[in-house]
mmCIF file of C-alpha atoms and ligand atoms in Angstrom:
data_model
loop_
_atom_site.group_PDB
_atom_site.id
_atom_site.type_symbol
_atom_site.label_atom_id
_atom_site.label_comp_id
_atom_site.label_asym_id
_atom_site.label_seq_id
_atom_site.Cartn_x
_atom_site.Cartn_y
_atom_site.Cartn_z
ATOM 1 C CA UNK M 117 -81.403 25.943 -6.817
ATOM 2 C CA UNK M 118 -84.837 24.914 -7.455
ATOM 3 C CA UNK M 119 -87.036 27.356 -9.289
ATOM 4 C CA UNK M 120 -90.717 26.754 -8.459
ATOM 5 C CA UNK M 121 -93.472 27.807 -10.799
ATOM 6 C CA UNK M 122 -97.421 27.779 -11.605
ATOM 7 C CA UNK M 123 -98.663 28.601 -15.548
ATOM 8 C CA UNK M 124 -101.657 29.541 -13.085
ATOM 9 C CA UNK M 125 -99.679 32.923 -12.138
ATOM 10 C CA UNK M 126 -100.381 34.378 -14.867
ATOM 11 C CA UNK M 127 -103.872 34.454 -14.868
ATOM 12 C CA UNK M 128 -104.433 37.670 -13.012
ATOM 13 C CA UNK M 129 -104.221 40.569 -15.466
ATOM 14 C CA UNK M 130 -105.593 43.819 -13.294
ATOM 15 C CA UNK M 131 -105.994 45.855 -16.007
ATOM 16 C CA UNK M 132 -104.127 48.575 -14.804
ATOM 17 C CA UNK M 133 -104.773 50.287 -11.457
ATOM 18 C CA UNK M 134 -106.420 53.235 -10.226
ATOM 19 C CA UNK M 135 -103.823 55.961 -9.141
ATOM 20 C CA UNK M 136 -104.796 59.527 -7.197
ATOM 21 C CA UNK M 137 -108.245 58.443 -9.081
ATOM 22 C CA UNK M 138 -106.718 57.834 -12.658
ATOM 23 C CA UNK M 139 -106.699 54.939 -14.464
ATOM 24 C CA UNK M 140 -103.106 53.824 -15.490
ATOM 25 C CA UNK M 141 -101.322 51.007 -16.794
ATOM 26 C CA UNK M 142 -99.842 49.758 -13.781
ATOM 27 C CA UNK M 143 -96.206 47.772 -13.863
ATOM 28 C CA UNK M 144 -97.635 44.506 -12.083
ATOM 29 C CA UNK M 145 -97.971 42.514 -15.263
ATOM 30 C CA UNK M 146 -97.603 38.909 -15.970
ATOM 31 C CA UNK M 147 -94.892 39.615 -18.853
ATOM 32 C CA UNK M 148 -92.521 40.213 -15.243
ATOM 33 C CA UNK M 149 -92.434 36.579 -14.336
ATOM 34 C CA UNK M 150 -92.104 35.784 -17.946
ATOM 35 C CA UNK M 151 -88.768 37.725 -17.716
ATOM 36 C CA UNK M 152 -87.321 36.677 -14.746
ATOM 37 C CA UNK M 153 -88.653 32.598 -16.379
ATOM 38 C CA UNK M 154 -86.695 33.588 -19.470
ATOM 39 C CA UNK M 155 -83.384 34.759 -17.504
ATOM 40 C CA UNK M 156 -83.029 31.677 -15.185
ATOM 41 C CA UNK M 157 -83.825 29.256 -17.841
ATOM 42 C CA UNK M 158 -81.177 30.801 -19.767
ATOM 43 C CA UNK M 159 -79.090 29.591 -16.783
ATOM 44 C CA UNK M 160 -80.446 25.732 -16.680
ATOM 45 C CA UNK M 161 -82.658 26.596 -13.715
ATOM 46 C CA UNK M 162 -84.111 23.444 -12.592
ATOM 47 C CA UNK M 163 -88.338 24.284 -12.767
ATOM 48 C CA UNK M 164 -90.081 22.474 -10.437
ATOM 49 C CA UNK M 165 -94.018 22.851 -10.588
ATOM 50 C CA UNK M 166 -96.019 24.049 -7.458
ATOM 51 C CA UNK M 167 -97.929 21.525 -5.843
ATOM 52 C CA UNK M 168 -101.495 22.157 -4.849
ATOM 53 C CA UNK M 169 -101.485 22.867 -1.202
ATOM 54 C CA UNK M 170 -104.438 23.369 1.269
ATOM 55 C CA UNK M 171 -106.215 26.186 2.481
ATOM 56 C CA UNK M 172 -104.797 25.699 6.155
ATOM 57 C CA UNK M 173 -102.399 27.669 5.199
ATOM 58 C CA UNK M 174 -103.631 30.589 4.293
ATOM 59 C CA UNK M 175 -105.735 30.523 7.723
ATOM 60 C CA UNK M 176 -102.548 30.775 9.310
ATOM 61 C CA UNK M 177 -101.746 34.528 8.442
ATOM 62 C CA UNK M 178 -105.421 35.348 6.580
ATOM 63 C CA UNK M 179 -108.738 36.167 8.157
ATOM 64 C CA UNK M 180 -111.418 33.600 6.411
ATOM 65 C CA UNK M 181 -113.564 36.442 5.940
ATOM 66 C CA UNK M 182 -111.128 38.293 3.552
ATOM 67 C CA UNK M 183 -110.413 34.641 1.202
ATOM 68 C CA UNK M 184 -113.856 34.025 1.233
ATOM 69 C CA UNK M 185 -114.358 37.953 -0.415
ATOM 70 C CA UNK M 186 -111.495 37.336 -2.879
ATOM 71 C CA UNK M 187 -112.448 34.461 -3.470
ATOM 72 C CA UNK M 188 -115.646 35.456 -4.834
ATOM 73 C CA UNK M 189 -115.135 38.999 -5.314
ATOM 74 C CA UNK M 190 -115.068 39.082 -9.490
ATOM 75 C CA UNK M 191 -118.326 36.655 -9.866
ATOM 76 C CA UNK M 192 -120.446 38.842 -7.527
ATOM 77 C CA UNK M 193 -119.183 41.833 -9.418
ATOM 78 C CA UNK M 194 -120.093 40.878 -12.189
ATOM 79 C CA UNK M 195 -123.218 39.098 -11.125
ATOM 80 C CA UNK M 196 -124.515 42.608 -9.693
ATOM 81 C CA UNK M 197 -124.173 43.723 -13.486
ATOM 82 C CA UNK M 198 -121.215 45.965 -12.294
ATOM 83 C CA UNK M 199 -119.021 45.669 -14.924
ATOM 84 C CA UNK M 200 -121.904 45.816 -18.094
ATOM 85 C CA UNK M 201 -124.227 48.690 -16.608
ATOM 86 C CA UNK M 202 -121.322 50.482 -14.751
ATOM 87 C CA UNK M 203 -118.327 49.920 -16.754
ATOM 88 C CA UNK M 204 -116.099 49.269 -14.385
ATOM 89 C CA UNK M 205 -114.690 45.871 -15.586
ATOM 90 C CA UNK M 206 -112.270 45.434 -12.348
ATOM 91 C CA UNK M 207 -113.371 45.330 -8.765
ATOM 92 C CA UNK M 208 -112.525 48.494 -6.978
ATOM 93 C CA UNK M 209 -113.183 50.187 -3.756
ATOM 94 C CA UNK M 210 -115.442 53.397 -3.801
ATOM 95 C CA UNK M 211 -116.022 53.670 0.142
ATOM 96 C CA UNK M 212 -113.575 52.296 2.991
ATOM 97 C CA UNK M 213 -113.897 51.204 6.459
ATOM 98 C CA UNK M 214 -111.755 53.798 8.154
ATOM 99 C CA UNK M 215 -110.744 53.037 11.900
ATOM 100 C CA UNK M 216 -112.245 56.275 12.681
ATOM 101 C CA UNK M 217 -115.478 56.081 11.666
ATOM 102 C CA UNK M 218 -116.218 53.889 14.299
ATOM 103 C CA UNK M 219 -114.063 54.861 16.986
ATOM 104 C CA UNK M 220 -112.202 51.728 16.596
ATOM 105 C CA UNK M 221 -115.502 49.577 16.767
ATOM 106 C CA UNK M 222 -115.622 46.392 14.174
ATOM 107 C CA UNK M 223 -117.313 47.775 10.841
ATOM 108 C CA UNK M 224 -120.551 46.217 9.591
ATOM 109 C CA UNK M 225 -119.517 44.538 6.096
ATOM 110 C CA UNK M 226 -121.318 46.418 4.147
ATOM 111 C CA UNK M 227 -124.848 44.466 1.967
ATOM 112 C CA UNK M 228 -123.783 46.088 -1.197
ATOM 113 C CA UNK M 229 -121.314 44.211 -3.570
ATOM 114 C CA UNK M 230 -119.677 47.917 -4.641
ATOM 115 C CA UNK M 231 -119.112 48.757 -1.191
ATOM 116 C CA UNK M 232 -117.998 45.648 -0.075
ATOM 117 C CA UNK M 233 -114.603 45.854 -1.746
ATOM 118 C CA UNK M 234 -113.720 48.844 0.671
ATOM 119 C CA UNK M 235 -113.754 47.150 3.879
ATOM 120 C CA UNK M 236 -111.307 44.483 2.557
ATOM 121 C CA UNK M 237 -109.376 46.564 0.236
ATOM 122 C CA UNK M 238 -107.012 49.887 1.600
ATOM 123 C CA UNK M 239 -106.281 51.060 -1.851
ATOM 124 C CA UNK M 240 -107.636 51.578 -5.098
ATOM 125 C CA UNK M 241 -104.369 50.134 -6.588
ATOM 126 C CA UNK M 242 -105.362 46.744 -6.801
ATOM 127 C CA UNK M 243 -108.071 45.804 -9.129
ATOM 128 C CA UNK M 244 -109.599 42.405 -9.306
ATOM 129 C CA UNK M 245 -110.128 40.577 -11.869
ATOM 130 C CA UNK M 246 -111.596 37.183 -13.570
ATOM 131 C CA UNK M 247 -107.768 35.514 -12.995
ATOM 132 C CA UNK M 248 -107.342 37.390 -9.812
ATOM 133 C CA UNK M 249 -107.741 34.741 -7.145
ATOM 134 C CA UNK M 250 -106.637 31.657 -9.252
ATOM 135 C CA UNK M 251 -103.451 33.504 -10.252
ATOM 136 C CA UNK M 252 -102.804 34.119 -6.051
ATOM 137 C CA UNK M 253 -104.079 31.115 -5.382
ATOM 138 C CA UNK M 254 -101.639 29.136 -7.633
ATOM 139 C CA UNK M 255 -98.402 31.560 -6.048
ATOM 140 C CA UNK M 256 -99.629 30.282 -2.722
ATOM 141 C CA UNK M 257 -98.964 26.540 -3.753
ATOM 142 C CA UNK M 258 -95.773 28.144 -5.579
ATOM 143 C CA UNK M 259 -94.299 29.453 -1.948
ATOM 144 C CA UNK M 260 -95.674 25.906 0.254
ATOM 145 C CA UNK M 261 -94.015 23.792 -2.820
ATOM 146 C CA UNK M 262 -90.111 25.541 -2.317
ATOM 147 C CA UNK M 263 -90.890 25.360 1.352
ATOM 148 C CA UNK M 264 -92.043 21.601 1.483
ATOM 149 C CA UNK M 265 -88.644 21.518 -0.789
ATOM 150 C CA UNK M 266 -86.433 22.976 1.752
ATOM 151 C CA UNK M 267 -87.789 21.152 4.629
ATOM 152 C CA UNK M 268 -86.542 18.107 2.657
ATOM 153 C CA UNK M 269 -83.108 19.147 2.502
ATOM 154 C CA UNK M 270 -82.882 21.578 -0.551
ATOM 155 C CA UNK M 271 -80.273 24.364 1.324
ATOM 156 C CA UNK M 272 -82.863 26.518 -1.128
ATOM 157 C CA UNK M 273 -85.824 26.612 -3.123
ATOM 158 C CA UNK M 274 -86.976 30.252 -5.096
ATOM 159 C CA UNK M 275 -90.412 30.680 -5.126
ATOM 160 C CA UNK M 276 -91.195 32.400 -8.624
ATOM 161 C CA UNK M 277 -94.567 34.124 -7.490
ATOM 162 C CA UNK M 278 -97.330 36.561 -8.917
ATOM 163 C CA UNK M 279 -98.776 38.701 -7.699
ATOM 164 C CA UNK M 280 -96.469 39.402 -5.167
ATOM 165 C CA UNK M 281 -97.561 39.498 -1.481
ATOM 166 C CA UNK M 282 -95.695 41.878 1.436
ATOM 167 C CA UNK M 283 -98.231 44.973 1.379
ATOM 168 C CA UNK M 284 -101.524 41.981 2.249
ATOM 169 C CA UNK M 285 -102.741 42.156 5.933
ATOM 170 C CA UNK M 286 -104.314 39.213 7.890
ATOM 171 C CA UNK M 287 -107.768 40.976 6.752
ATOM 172 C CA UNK M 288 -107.021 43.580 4.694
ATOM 173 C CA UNK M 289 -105.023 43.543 0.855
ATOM 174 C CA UNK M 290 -103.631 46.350 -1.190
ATOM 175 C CA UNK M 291 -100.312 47.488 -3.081
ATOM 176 C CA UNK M 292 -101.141 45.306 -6.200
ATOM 177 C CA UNK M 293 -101.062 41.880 -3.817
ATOM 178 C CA UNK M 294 -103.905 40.039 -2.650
ATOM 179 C CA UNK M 295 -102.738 36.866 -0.468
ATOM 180 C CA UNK M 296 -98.922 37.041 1.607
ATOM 181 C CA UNK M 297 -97.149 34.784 0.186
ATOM 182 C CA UNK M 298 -94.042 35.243 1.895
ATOM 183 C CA UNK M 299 -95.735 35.023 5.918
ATOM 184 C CA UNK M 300 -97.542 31.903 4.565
ATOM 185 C CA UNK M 301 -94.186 30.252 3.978
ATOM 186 C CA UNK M 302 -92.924 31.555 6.848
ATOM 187 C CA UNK M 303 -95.493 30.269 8.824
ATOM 188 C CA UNK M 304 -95.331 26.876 7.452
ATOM 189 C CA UNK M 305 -91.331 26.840 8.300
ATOM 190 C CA UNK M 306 -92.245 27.860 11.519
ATOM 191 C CA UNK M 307 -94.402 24.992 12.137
ATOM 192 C CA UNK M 308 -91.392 22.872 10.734
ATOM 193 C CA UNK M 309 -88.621 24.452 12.862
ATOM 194 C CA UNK M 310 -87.510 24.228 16.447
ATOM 195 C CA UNK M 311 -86.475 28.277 16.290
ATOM 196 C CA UNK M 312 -86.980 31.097 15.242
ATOM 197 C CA UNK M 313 -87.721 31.779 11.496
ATOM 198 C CA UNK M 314 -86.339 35.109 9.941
ATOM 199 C CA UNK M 315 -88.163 36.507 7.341
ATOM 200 C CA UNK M 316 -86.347 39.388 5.356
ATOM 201 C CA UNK M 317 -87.595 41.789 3.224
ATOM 202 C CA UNK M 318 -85.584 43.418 0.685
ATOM 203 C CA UNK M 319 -88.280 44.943 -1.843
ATOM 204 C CA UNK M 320 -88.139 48.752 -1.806
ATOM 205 C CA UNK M 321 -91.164 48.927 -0.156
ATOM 206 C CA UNK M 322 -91.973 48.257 3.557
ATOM 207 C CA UNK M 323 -93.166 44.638 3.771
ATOM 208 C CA UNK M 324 -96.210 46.314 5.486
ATOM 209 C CA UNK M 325 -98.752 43.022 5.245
ATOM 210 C CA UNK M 326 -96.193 41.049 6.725
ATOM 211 C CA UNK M 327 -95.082 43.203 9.930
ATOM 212 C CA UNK M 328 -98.725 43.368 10.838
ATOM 213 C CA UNK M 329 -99.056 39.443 10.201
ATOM 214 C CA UNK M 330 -96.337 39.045 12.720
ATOM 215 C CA UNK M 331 -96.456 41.800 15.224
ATOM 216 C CA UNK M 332 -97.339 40.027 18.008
ATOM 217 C CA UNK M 333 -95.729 36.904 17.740
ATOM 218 C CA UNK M 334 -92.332 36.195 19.399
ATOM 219 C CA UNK M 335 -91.039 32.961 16.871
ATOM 220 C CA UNK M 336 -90.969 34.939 13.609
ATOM 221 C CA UNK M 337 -88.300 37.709 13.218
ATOM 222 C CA UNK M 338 -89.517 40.401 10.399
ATOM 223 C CA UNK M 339 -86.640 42.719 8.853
ATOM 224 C CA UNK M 340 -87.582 44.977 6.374
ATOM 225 C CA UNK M 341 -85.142 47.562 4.573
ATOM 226 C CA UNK M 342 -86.833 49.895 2.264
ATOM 227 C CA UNK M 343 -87.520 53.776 1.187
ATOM 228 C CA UNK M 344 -88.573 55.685 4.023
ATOM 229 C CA UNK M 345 -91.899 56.039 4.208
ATOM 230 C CA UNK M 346 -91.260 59.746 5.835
ATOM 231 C CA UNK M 347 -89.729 60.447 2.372
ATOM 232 C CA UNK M 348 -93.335 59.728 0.894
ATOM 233 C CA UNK M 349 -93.069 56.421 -0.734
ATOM 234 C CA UNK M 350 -95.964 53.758 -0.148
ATOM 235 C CA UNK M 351 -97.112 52.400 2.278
ATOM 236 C CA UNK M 352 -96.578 55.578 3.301
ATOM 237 C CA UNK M 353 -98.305 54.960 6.883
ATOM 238 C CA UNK M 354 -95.801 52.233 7.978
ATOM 239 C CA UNK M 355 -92.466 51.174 7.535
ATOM 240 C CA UNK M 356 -90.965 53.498 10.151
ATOM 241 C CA UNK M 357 -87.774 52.583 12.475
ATOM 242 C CA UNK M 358 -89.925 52.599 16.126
ATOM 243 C CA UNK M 359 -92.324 49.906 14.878
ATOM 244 C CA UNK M 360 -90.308 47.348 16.953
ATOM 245 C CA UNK M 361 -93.036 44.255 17.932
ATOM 246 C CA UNK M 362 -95.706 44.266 20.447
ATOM 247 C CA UNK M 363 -96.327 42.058 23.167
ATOM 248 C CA UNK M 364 -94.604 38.538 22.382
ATOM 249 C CA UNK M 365 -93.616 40.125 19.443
ATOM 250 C CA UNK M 366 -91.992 42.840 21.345
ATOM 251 C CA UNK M 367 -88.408 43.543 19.597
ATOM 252 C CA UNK M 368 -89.049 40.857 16.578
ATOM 253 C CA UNK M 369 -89.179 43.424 14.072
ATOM 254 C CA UNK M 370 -86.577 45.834 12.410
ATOM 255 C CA UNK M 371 -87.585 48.392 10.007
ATOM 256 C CA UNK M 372 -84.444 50.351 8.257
ATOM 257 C CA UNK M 373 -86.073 53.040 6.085
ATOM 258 C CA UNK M 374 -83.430 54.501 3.724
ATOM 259 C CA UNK M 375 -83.409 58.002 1.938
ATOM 260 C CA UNK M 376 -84.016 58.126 -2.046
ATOM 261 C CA UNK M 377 -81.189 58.026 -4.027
ATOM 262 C CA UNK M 378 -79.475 55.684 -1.427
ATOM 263 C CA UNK M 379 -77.040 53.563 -3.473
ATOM 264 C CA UNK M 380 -75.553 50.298 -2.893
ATOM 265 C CA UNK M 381 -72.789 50.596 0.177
ATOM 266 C CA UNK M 382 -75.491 51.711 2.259
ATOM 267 C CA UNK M 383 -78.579 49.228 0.780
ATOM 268 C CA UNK M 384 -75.910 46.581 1.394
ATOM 269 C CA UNK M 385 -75.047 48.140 5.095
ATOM 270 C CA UNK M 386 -78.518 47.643 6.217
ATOM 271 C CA UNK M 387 -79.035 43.954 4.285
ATOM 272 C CA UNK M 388 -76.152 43.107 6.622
ATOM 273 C CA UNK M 389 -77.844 44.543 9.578
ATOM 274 C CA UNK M 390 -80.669 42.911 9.162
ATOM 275 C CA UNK M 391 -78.520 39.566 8.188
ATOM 276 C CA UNK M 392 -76.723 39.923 11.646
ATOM 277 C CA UNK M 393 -79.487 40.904 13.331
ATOM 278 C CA UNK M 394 -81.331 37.543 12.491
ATOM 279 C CA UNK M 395 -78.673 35.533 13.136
ATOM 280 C CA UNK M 396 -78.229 37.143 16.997
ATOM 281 C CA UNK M 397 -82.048 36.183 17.006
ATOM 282 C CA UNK M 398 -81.331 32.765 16.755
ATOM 283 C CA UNK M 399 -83.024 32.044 13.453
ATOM 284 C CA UNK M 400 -82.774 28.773 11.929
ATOM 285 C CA UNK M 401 -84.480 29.112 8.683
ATOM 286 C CA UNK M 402 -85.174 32.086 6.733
ATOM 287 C CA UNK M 403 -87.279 33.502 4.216
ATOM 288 C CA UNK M 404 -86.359 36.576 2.092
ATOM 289 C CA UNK M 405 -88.761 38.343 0.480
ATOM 290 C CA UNK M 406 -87.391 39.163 -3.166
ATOM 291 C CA UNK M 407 -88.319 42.086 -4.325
ATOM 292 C CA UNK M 408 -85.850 43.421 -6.551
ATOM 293 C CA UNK M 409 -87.206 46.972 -7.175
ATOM 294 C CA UNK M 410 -84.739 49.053 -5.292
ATOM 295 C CA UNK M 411 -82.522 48.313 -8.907
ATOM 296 C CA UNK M 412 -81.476 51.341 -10.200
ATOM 297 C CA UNK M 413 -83.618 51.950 -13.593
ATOM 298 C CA UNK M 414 -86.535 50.456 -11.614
ATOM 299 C CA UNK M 415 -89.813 53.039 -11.852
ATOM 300 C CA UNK M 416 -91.498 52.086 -8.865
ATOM 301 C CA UNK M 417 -88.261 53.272 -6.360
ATOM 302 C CA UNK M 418 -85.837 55.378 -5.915
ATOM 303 C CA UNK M 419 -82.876 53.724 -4.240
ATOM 304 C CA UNK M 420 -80.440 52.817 -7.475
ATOM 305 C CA UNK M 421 -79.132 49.531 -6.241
ATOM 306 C CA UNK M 422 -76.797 47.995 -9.131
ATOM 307 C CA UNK M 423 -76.766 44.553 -10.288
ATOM 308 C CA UNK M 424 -73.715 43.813 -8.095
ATOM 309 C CA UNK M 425 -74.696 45.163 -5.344
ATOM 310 C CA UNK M 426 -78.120 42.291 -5.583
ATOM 311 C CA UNK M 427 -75.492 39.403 -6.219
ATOM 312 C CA UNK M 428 -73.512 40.921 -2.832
ATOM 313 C CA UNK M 429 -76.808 40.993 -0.904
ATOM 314 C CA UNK M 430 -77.196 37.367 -1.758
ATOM 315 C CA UNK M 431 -74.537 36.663 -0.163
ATOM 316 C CA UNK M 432 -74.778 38.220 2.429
ATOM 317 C CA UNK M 433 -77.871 36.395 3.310
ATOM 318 C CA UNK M 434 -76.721 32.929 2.226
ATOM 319 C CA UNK M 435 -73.311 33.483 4.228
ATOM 320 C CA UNK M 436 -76.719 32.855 7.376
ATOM 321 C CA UNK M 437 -76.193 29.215 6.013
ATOM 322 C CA UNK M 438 -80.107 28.638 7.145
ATOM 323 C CA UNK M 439 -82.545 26.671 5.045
ATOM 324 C CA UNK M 440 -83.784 29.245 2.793
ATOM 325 C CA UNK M 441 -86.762 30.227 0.565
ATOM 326 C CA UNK M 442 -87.155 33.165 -1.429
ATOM 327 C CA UNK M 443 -90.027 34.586 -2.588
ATOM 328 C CA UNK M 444 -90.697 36.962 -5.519
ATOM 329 C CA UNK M 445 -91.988 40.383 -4.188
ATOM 330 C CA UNK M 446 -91.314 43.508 -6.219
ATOM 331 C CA UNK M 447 -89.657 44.123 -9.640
ATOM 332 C CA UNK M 448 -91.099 45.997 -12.148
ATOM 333 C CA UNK M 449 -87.772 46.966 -14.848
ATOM 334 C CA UNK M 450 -88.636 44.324 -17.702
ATOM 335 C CA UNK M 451 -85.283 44.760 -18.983
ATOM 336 C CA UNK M 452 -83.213 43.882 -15.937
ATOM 337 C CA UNK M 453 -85.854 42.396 -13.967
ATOM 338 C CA UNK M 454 -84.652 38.336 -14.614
ATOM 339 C CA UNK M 455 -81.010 39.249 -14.616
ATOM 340 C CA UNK M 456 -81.406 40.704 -11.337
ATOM 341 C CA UNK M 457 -83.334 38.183 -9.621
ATOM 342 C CA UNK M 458 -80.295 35.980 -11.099
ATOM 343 C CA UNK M 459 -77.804 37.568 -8.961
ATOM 344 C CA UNK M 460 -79.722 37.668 -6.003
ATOM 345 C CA UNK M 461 -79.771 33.758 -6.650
ATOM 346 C CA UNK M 462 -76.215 33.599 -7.727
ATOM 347 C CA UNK M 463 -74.744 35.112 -4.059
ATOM 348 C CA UNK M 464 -76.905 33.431 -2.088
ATOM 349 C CA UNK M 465 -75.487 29.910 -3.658
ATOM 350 C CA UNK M 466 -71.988 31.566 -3.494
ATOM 351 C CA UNK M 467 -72.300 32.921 -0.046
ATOM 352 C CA UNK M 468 -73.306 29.375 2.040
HETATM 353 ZN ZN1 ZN O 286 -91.896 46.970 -3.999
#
């Protein structure tokens, strides 16, 4: 299958991120894409370079307001002398725009640079940088290239792409991603299709960004299995089984939290439910979003999935037999990381 890629993706080097207000090293590096490069070029991947795409679609999941601040984000930083009299040589929220302050009332965007980065950002995870918003930029045109790819008759295209994007609201970013890569290609399919597309989440971690992207509209099915938010694992305030769809979107998503420590029968259980429960949907292309952090060794989950039990997951999802593009969420084991995302690859071939 083709592999699609940007040298551009590698430009964004955080620095770390800011966790319960310390600075640590962070797992989101660009040596991750470098690994998972390395593995399928081992196999003869076929490395197709991303195509610039335009900014249409990003408007189709992203507020123009919150492009427009990453955008620019790192040269007003640093033009407001924030990183030489400060320090502080990442942008980083101080202050944030809670809901409550005004009683669910648009916020003012704030006149000051340093508390600017609050009413767009809902962590202090995910630190900008110089290479920030070429390196997202580029992983857009990395996900639009292996879906122009499949929509000319590729049965699949992988999307290698960093940052990764699931936790990234239409207005709001956070959980070390900054534009959704994976609802942007979704969105383009689902200009491209005549039903439903499925988009399917397998990183550890609720796809958060993208439930909110979609919950209100009826033609794009979001499944998301992950550890349970109730169990205290980001995003921590979504991710739960009753978020179902709202209005048009009213029954289009699926949520199936799992337990820590949940190996692979029961990982696999719910990547069949999910499977099954696009295809009674009607879906006729599908995107999964790859993260491949539920592995067992991984240190940002806890659910021990094995390498086998990725390659049976891929089938699983290519026995759908839909067009299919997969983008690269999650994965943060350097060690396994490629050889993982491999297998994933592997079972979807083997399971159309
Ligand atoms: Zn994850």
């Amino acid at each position: 299958m083709p592999v699609v890629w940007n040298d551009r993706c590698r430009l964004h080097d955080p620095g770390g991120e800011i966790f319960v207000g310390v600075r640590t090293a962070g797992t989101e590096l660009a040596a991750r894409t470098d690994a998972i490069l390395a593995a399928l070029s081992q196999a003869d991947a076929h490395v197709v370079d991303a195509e610039q795409h335009a900014d249409s679609a990003l408007l189709a999941v992203h507020d123009a307001a919150l492009l427009e601040f990453l955008e620019s984000a790192w040269d007003d930083w640093t033009d407001a002398k924030l990183d030489r009299e400060r320090g502080q040589d990442r942008v980083v929220p101080y202050a944030f725009a809670h809901a409550g302050l005004t009683s669910g009332r648009p916020a003012a965007v704030p006149a000051a640079v340093w508390a600017k980065t609050g009413y767009f950002a809902y962590d202090t995870m995910t630190l900008i940088g110089p290479g920030t918003w070429d390196a997202a930029r580029a992983a857009v045109d990395v996900a639009l290239t292996a879906v122009d790819l499949v929509a000319a008759g590729a049965p699949h295209a992988y999307a290698c792409c960093r940052p990764p994007g699931h936790h990234v609201c239409r207005g709001c970013y956070g959980g070390s991603c900054y534009l959704n890569n994976s609802p942007i290609a979704g969105a383009s399919l689902a200009n491209k299709s005549a039903g439903p597309v499925a988009v399917l989440d397998i990183d550890a971690h609720h796809g958060n960004g993208t439930q909110e992207i979609f919950y209100e509209r009826g033609d794009v099915l979001v499944g998301s299995v992950h550890v349970d938010p109730g169990a205290g694992w980001f995003p921590h305030f979504l991710g739960f089984a009753d978020e179902t769809g709202t209005g048009a979107g009213a029954n289009t998503n699926k949520n199936l939290p799992l337990a820590p420590g949940t190996g692979d029968e029961l990982w696999l259980e719910a990547v069949d439910a999910l499977a099954a429960w696009a295809r009674e949907g009607g879906a006729t292309s599908l995107v999964v979003a790859l993260g491949v952090d539920a592995a067992a060794g991984d240190p940002e989950s806890p659910l021990n999935v094995s390498a086998s039990g990725f390659r049976r997951a891929g089938r699983l999802l290519g026995a759908l037999g839909l067009p299919t593009v997969l983008v690269q969420e999650g994965g943060y084991d350097l060690e396994t990381l490629g050889q993982l995302v491999r297998e994933v690859l592997l079972g979807i071939e083997e399971g159309l």
